[in-house]
Coordinates of C-alpha atoms and ligand atoms in Angstrom, one line a residue:
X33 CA 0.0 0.0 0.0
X34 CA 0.8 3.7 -0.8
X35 CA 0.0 7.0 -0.6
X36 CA -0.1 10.0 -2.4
X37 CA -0.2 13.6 -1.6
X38 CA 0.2 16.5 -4.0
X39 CA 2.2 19.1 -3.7
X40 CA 2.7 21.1 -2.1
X41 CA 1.4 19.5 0.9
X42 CA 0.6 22.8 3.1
X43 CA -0.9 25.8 0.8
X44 CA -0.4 28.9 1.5
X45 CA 1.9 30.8 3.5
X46 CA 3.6 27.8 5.2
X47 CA 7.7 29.0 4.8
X48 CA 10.7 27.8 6.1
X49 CA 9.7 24.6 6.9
X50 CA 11.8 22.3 9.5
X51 CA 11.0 19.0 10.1
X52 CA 12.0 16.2 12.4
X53 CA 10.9 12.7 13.6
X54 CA 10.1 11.4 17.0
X55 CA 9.4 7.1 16.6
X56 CA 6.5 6.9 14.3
X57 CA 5.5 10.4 14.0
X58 CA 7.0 13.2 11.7
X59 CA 6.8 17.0 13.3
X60 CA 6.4 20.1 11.3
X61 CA 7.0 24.0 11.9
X62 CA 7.2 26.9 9.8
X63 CA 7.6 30.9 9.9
X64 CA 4.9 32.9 10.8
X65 CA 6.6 36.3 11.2
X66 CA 4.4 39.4 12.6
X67 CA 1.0 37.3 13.0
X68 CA 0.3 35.0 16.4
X69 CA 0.2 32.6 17.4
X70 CA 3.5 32.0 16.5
X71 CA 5.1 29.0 14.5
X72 CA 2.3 26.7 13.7
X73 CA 3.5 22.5 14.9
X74 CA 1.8 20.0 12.9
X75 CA 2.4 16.0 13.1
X76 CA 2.4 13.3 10.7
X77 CA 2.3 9.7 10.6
X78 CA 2.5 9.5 6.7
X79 CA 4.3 12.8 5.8
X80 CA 1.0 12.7 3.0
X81 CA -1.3 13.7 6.4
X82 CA -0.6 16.9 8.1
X83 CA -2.5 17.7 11.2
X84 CA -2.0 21.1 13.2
X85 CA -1.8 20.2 16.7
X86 CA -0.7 23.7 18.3
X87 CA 2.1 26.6 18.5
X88 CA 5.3 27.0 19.7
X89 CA 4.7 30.7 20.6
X90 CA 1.1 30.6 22.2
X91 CA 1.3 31.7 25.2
X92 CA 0.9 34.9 26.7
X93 CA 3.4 34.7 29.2
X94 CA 6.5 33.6 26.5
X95 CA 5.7 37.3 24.9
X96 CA 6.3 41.1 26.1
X97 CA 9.2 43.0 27.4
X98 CA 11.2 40.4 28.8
X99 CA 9.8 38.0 25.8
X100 CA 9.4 38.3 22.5
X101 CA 8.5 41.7 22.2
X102 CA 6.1 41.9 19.0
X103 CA 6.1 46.1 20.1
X104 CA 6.9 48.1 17.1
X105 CA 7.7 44.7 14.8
X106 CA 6.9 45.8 11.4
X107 CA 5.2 43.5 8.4
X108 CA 7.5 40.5 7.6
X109 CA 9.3 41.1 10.5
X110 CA 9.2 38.6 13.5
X111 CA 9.8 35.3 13.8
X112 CA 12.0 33.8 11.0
X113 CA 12.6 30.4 10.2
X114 CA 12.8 28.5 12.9
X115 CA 14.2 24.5 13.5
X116 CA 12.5 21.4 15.1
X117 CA 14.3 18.6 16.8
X118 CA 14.0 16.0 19.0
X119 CA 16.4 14.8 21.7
X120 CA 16.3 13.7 25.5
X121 CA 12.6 13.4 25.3
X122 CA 12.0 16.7 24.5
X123 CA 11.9 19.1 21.4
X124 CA 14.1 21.7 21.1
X125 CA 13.3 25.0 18.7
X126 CA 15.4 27.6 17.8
X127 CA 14.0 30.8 15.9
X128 CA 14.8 34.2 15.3
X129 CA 13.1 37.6 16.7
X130 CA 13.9 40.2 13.4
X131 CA 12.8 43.5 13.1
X132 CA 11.7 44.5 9.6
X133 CA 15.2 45.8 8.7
X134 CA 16.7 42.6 10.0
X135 CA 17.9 45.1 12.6
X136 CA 19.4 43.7 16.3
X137 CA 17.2 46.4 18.2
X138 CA 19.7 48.9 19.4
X139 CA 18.8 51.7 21.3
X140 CA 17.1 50.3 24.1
X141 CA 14.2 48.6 21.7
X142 CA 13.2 45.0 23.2
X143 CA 15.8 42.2 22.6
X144 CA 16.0 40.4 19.2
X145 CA 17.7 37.7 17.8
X146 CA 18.0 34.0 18.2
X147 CA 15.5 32.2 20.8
X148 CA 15.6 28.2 22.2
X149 CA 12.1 27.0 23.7
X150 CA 11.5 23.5 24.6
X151 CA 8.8 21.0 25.1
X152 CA 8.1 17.7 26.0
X153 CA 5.0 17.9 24.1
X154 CA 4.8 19.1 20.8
X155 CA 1.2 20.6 21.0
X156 CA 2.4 22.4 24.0
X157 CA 2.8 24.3 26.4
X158 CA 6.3 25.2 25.2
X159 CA 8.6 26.9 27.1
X160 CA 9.5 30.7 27.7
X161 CA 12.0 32.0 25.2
X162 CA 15.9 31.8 26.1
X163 CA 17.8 34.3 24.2
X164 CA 21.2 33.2 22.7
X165 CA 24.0 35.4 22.2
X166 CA 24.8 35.2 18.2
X167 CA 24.6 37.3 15.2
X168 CA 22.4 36.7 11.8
X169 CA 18.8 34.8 11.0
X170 CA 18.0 30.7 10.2
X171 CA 19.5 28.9 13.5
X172 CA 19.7 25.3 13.7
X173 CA 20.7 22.6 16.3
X174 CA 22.4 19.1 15.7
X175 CA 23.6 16.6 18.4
X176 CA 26.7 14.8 17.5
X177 CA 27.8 11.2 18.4
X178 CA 29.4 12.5 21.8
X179 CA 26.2 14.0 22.9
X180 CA 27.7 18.0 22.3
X181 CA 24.9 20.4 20.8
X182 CA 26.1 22.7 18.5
X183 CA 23.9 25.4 16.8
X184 CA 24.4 26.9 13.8
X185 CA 22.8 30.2 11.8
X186 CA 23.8 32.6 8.9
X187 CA 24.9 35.9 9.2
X188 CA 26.5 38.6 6.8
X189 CA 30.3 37.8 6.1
X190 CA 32.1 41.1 7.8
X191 CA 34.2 41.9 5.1
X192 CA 32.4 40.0 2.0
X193 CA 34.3 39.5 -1.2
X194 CA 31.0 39.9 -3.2
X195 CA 27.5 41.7 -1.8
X196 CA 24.9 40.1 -0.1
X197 CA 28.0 36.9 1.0
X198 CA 26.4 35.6 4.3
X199 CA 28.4 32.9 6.2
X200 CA 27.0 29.7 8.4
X201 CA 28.9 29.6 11.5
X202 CA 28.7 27.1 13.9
X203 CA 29.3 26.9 18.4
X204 CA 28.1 24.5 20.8
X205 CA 25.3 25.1 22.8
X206 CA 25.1 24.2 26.5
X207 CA 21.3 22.9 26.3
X208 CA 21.1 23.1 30.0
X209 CA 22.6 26.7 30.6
X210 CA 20.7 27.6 27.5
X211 CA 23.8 29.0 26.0
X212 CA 26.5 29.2 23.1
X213 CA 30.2 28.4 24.6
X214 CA 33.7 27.8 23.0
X215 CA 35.0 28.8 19.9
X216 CA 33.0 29.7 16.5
X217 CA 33.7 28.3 13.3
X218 CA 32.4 29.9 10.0
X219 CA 31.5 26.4 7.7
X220 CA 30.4 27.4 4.8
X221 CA 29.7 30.4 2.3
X222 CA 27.6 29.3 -0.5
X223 CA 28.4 26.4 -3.1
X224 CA 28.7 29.2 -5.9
X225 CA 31.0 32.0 -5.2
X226 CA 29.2 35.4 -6.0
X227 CA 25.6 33.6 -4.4
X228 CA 23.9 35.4 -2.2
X229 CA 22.6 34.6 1.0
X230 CA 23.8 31.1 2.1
X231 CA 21.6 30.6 4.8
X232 CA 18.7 27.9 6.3
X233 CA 21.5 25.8 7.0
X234 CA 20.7 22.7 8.7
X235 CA 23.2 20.0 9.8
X236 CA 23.2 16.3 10.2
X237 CA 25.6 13.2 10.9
X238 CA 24.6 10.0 8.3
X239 CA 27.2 7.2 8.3
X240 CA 30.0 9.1 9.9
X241 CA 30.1 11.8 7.8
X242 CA 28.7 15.6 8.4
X243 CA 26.2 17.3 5.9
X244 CA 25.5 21.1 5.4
X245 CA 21.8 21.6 3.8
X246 CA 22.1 25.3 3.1
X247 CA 20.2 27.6 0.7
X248 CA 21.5 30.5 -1.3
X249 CA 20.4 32.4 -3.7
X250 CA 17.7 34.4 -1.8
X251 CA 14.1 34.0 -1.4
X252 CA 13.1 34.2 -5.0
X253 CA 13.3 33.1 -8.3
X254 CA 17.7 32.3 -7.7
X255 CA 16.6 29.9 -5.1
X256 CA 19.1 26.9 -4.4
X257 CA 19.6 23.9 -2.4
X258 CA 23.2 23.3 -2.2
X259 CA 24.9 20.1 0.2
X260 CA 28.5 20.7 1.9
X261 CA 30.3 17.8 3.5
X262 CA 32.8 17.3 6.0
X263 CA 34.5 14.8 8.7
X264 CA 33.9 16.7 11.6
X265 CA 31.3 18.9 12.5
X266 CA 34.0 21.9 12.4
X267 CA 34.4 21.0 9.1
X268 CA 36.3 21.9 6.9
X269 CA 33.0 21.7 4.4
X270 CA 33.6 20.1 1.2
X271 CA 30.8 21.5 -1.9
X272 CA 28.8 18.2 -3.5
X273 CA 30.3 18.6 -6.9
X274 CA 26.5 18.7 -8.5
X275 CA 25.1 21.4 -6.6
X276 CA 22.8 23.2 -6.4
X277 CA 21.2 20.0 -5.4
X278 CA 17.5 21.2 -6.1
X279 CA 16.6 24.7 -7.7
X280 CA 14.0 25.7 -10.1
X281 CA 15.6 28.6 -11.2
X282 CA 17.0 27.6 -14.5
X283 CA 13.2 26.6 -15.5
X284 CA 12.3 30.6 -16.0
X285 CA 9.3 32.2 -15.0
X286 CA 7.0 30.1 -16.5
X287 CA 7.4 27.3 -14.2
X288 CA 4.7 25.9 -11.8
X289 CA 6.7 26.1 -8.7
X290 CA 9.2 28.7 -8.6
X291 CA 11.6 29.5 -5.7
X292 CA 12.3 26.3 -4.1
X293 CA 14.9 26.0 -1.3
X294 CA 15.4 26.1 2.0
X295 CA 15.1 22.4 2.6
X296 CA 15.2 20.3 5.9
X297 CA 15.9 16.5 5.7
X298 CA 14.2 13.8 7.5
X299 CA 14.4 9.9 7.4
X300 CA 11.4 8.0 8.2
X301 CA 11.4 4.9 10.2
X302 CA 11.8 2.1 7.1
X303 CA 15.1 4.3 6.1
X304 CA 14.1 5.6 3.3
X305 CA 14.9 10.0 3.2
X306 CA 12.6 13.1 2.9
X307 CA 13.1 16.7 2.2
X308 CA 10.5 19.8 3.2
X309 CA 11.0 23.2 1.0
X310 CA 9.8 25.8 0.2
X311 CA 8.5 27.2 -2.7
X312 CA 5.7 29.5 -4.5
X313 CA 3.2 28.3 -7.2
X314 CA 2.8 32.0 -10.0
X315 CA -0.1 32.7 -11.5
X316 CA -2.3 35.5 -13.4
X317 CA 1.4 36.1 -14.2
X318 CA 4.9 36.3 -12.1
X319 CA 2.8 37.0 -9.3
X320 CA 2.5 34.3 -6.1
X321 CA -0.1 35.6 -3.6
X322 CA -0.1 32.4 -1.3
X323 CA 2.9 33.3 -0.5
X324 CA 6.1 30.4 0.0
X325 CA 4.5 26.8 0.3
X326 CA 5.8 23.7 2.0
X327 CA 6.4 21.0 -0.4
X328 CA 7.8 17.3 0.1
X329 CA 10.8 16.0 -2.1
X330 CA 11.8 12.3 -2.1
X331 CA 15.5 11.7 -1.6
X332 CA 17.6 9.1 -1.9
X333 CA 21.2 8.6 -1.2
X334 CA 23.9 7.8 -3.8
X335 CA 27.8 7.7 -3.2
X336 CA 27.6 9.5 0.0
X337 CA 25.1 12.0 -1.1
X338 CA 21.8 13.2 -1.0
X339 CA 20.1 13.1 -4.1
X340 CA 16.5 15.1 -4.1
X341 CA 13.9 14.6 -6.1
X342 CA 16.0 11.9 -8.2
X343 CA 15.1 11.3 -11.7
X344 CA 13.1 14.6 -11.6
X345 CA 15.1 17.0 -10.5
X346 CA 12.7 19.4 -9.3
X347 CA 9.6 19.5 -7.0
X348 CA 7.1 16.6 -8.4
X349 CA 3.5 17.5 -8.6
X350 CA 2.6 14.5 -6.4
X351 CA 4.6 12.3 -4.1
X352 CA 4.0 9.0 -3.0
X353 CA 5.4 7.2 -0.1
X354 CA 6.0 3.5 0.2
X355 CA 3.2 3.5 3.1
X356 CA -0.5 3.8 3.6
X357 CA -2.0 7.0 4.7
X358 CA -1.9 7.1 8.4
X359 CA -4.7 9.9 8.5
X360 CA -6.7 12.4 6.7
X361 CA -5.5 15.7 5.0
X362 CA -6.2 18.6 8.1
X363 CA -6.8 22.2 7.8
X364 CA -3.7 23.3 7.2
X365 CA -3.6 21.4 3.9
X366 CA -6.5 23.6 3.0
X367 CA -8.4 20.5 3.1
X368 CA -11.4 21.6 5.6
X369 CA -14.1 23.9 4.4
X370 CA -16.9 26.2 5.5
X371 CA -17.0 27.2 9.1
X372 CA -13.7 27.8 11.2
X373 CA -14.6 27.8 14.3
X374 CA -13.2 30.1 16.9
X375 CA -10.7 27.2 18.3
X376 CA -9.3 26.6 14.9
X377 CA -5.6 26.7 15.3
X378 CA -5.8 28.3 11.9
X379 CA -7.1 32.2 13.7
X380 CA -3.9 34.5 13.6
X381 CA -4.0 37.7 14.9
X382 CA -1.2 40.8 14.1
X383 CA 1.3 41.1 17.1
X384 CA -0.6 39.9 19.4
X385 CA -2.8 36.2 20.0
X386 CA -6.2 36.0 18.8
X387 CA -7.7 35.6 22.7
X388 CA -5.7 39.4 23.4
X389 CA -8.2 41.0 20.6
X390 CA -11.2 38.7 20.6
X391 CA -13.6 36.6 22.7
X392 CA -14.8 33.6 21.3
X393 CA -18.7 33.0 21.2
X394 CA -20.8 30.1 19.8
X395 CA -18.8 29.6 16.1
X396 CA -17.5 33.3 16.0
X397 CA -16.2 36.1 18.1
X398 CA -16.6 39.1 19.9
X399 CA -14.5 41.7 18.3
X400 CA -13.6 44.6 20.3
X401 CA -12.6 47.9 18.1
X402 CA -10.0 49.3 18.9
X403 CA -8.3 52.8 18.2
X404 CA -5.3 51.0 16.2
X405 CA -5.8 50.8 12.6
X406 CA -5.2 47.7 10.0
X407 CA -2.0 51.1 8.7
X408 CA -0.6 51.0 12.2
X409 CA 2.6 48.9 13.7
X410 CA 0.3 47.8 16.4
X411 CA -2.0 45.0 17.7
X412 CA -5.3 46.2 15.6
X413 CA -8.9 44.5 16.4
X414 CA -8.1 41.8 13.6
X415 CA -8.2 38.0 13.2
X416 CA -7.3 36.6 9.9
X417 CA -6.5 33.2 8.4
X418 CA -4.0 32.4 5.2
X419 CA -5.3 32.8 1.5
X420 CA -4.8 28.9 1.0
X421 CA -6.9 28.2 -2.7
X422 CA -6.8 30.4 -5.9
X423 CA -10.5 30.3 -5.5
X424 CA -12.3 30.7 -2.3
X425 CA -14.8 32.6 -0.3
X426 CA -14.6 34.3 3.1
X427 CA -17.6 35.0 4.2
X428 CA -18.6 36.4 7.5
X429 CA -21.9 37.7 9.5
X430 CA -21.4 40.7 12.2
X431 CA -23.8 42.8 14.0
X432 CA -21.9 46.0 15.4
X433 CA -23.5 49.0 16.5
X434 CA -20.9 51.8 15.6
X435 CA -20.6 55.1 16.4
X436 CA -19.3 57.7 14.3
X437 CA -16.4 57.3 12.8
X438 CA -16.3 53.5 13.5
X439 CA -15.5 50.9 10.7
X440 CA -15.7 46.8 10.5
X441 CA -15.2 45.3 7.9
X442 CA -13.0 42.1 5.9
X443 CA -9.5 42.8 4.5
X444 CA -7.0 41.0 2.4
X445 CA -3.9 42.1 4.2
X446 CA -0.2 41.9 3.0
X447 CA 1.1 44.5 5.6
X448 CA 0.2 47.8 7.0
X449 CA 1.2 49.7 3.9
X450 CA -0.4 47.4 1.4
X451 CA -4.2 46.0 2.3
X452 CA -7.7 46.0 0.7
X453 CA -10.4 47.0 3.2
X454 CA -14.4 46.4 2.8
X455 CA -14.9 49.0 5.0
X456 CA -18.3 49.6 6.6
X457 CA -19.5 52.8 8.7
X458 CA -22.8 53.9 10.0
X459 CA -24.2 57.6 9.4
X460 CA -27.4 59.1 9.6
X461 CA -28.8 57.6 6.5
X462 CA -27.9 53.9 7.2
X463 CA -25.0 51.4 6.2
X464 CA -22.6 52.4 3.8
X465 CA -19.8 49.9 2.3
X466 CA -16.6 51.1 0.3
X467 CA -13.4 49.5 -0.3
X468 CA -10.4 51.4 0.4
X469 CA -7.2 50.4 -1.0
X470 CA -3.8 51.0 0.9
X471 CA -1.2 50.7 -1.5
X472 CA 2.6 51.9 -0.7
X473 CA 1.0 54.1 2.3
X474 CA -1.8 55.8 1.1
X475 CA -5.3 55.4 0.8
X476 CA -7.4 55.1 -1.6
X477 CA -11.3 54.7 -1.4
X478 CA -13.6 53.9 -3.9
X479 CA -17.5 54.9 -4.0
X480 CA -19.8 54.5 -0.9
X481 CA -22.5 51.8 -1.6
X482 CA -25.7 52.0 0.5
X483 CA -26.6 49.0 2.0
X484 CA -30.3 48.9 2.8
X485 CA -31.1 47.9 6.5
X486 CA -31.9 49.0 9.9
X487 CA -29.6 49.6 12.4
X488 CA -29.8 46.3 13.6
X489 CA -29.7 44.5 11.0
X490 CA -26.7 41.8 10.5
X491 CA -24.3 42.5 7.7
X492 CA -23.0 39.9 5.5
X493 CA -19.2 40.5 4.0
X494 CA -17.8 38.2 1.7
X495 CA -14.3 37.9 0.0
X496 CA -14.7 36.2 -3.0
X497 CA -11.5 35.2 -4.2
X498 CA -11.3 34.3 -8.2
X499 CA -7.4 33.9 -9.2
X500 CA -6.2 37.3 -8.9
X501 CA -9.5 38.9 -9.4
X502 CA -11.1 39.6 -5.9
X503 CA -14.8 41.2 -5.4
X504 CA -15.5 42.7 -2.2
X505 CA -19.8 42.4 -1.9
X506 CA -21.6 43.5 1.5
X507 CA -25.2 43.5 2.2
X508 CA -27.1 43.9 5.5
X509 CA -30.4 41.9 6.6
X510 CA -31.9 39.8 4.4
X511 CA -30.6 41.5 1.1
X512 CA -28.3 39.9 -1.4
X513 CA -24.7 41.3 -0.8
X514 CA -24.1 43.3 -3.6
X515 CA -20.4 43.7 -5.0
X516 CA -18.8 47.2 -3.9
X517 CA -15.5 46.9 -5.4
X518 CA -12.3 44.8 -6.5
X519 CA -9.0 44.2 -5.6
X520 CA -6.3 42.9 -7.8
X521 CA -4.2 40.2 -6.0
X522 CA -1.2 41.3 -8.1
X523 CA -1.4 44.3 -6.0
X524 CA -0.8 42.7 -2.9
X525 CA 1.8 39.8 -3.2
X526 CA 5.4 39.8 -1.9
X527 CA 6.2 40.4 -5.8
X528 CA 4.6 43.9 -5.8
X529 CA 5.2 44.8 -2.3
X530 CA 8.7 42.5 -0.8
X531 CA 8.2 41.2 1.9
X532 CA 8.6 37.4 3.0
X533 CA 4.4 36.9 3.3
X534 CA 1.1 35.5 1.4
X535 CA -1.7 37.5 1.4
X536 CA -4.2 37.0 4.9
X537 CA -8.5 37.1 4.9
X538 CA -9.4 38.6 7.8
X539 CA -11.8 40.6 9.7
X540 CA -11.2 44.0 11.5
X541 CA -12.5 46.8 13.5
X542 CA -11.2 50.2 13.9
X543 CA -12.5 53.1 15.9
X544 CA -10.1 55.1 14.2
X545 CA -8.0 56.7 16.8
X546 CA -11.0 57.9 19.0
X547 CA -11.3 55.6 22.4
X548 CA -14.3 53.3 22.1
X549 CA -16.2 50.4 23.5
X550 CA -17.8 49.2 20.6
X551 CA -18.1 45.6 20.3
X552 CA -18.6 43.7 16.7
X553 CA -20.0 40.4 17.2
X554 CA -18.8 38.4 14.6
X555 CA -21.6 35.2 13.7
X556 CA -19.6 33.5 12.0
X557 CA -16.9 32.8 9.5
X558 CA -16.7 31.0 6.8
X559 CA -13.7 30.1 4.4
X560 CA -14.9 27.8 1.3
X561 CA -12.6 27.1 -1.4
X562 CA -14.6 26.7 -4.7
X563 CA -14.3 24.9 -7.8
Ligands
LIG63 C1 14.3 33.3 6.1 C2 15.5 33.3 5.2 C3 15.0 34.0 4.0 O1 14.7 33.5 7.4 O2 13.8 34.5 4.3 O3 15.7 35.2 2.2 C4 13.6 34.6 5.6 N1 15.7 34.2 3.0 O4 15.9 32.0 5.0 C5 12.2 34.7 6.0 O5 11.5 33.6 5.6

């Protein structure tokens, strides 16, 4: 028996995926940046099967001054990249705190930089945060055959010999002081000299040897998979003479999957190996906006190297494994439809957790406004959930009774500069809809629709996502929602605006600036991929 999953198996904005396996069961982390909970865990029996079981950063006590301190942490900053492993019966994660700038928070800012939290249990609760003392972005952990820990990260080269040269370096870490000791070695600067940005280096021992997954290229379209090995885990690092070992960038812009790297390995319990990446499917042009997707690549082993995606060569549509399925595709496969509940591990809310800016009731929420807008660095009344599907709906129900000046609404959000609001406000003649447009800092509003309806009456707001194309409709009481403008998805990628995110669906409330103690209650939401 066998299984098959196609790729990639988590949609959406799922980067910078690490992976590691405890007996029978695979674990599964990725980035999450500015948006909380932080770091999404899921578990596998089957690696086709992928269900969410909680957070690493989830609780209220692991965040704030002496935390991680989401204050002031603009879009795409936050946490980056972080690494899953298993040893001594617990797991171990590293990730790194980044301010927009990949800044180190001078000037008497909250700390940032590398974190190590621990649990025994995956789903939680995980530890408070222990900073470690190192430079640079993408840390990893490895345990060699002595039992020594020694992490490992990327960071810009001092002195580079080319721009954008970033170097892996390498010191052991005293797991029970919680921090790095002894000398540093740099290991590795790329396969290609002149590539940018080695980094999500990960390290393993198989059969006596030492092996340096790293990426390079950056992000985008150069992304690379390149494999370094050496004898000891100080290296010297030896370049696989075929790398890079998996990269789509030689397939031009036309390609399904563009982007690929930053790979972790994994072998399951028959032996046989496994790679996670990321990657980004374009369309309605060079434009990706559910953001870098975790895919799985078979790999196999030949003369003392990894070989991915062997025979291919690059990411394969579908993957099979030499195992039944273990379990049905979860939530985060973008497998689940219609209602998401308000205990949905899928709810993200922007610098701060979802319970901080809503109440859960029934199958929605209570959504206090708040003063901070959607165009703020802040912790605005929002709750969102990834754009998983080229084609879905979000579709919500609120009552709110607003004063002046007050707006709810739904919002596809790529970052406080660049969102797409359905903005509704109540004046003296009724409802009114509009969708205002915030592109590079500025707003821009379209017409004000009516919407028939008391005072009382429910509104209905729907996203309804068609490839790019997005209408915006509202309507309030019994009527039809009617469509009050568009938004063009191309607008709002990390294409058009950088950035390191996929485009959110969410619902807000704003009072604007003024105080307030308006309440929207939120019915429910709904998130139905069509077709
Ligand atoms: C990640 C790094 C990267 O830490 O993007 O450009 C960062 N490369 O590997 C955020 O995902």
């Amino acid at each position: 028996m066998t299984a098959t999953v196609a790729n990639p198996v988590l949609p959406g904005c799922y980067p910078d995926p690490s992976v590691c396996r405890v007996g029978d069961w695979f674990y599964l982390v990725t980035s999450t940046f500015e948006y909380l909970p932080g770091l999404p865990v899921l578990r596998s029996r089957d690696l086709v099967t992928w269900e969410q079981v909680g957070h690493v950063v989830h609780r209220p006590e692991q965040l704030g001054p002496d935390g991680l301190d989401y204050a002031g942490i603009g879009a795409s900053g936050g946490l980056y990249a972080p690494t899953l492993r298993h040893h001594d019966g617990r797991f171990w994660l590293v990730c790194t705190l980044v301010d927009r700038d990949g800044g180190s928070g001078a000037g008497g800012r909250s700390r940032r930089g590398h974190v190590l939290m621990t649990a025994e249990d995956a789903a939680g609760p995980w530890s408070a945060p222990v900073w470690l003392d190192g430079d640079g972005i993408d840390p990893s952990l490895v345990v060699d055959e002595d039992g020594r820990w020694w992490f490992h990260a990327t960071r810009p080269v001092a002195e580079p010999a080319w721009p954008g040269q970033t170097e892996v370096w390498l010191r052991e870490l005293d797991p029970a002081a919680g921090r790095l000791v002894g000398p540093e070695h740099v290991l590795w600067t790329g396969a290609l000299h002149g590539a940018v940005w080695a980094e999500g280096p990960h390290l393993y021992r198989v059969d006596g040897a030492w092996y340096l997954v790293a990426a390079e290229g950056g992000t985008e379209h150069q992304h690379a998979v390149s494999v370094a090995r050496a004898d000891r885990v100080t290296g010297p690092y030896t370049g696989h003479a075929g790398n890079p070992v998996l990269t789509h960038r030689h397939l031009g812009r036309g390609s399904d999957v563009v982007g690929v790297g930053h790979a972790d390995l994994v072998e399951a319990a028959d032996g046989s190996w496994w790679a996670v990446a990321l990657g980004m499917r374009p369309y309605g042009g060079y434009h990706y906006p559910l953001g870098r997707e975790t895919f799985l690549v078979p790999v196999v082993w030949e003369d003392g190297w990894p070989v991915l995606a062997p025979g291919v060569g690059r990411v394969p549509a579908e993957v099979t494994v030499p195992w039944p399925a273990a379990g049905r595709p979860g939530a985060a496969q973008g497998a689940v439809s219609g209602v998401v509940p308000p205990d949905d591990l899928r709810w993200t809310a922007v610098r701060a957790l979802p319970a901080e800016v809503a109440r859960p009731v029934d199958d929605g929420w209570d959504l206090p406004l708040r003063p901070e807008t959607l165009a703020d660095v802040a912790a605005p009344a929002f709750l969102g959930l990834r754009l998983q599907h080229r084609t879905a709906d979000l579709r919500a129900t609120v009552t709110a009774a607003l004063a002046d000046g007050e707006e709810v609404g739904v919002a596809l959000r790529q970052s406080e500069d660049h969102h797409v609001r359905l903005a509704v406000t109540r004046g003296p003649g009724g409802w009114s809809a509009a969708v205002v447009h915030r592109d590079g800092g500025a707003d821009r509003a379209g017409a004000a629709v009516p919407l028939p309806g008391g005072p009382d009456a429910p509104l209905t707001l729907v996203l309804r996502v068609r490839g790019v194309d997005v209408d915006l409709l509202a309507g309030a009481g019994d009527a039809e929602p009617v469509v009050v403008g568009r938004a063009d998805l191309r607008t709002l990628d990390s294409v058009a605006t950088g950035g390191f995110l996929g485009v959110w669906l969410g619902l807000y409330g704003t009072s604007h600036g003024r105080p307030t103690g308006t309440v929207a209650r939120v019915a429910s939401v709904a998130y139905t991929p069509a077709g």
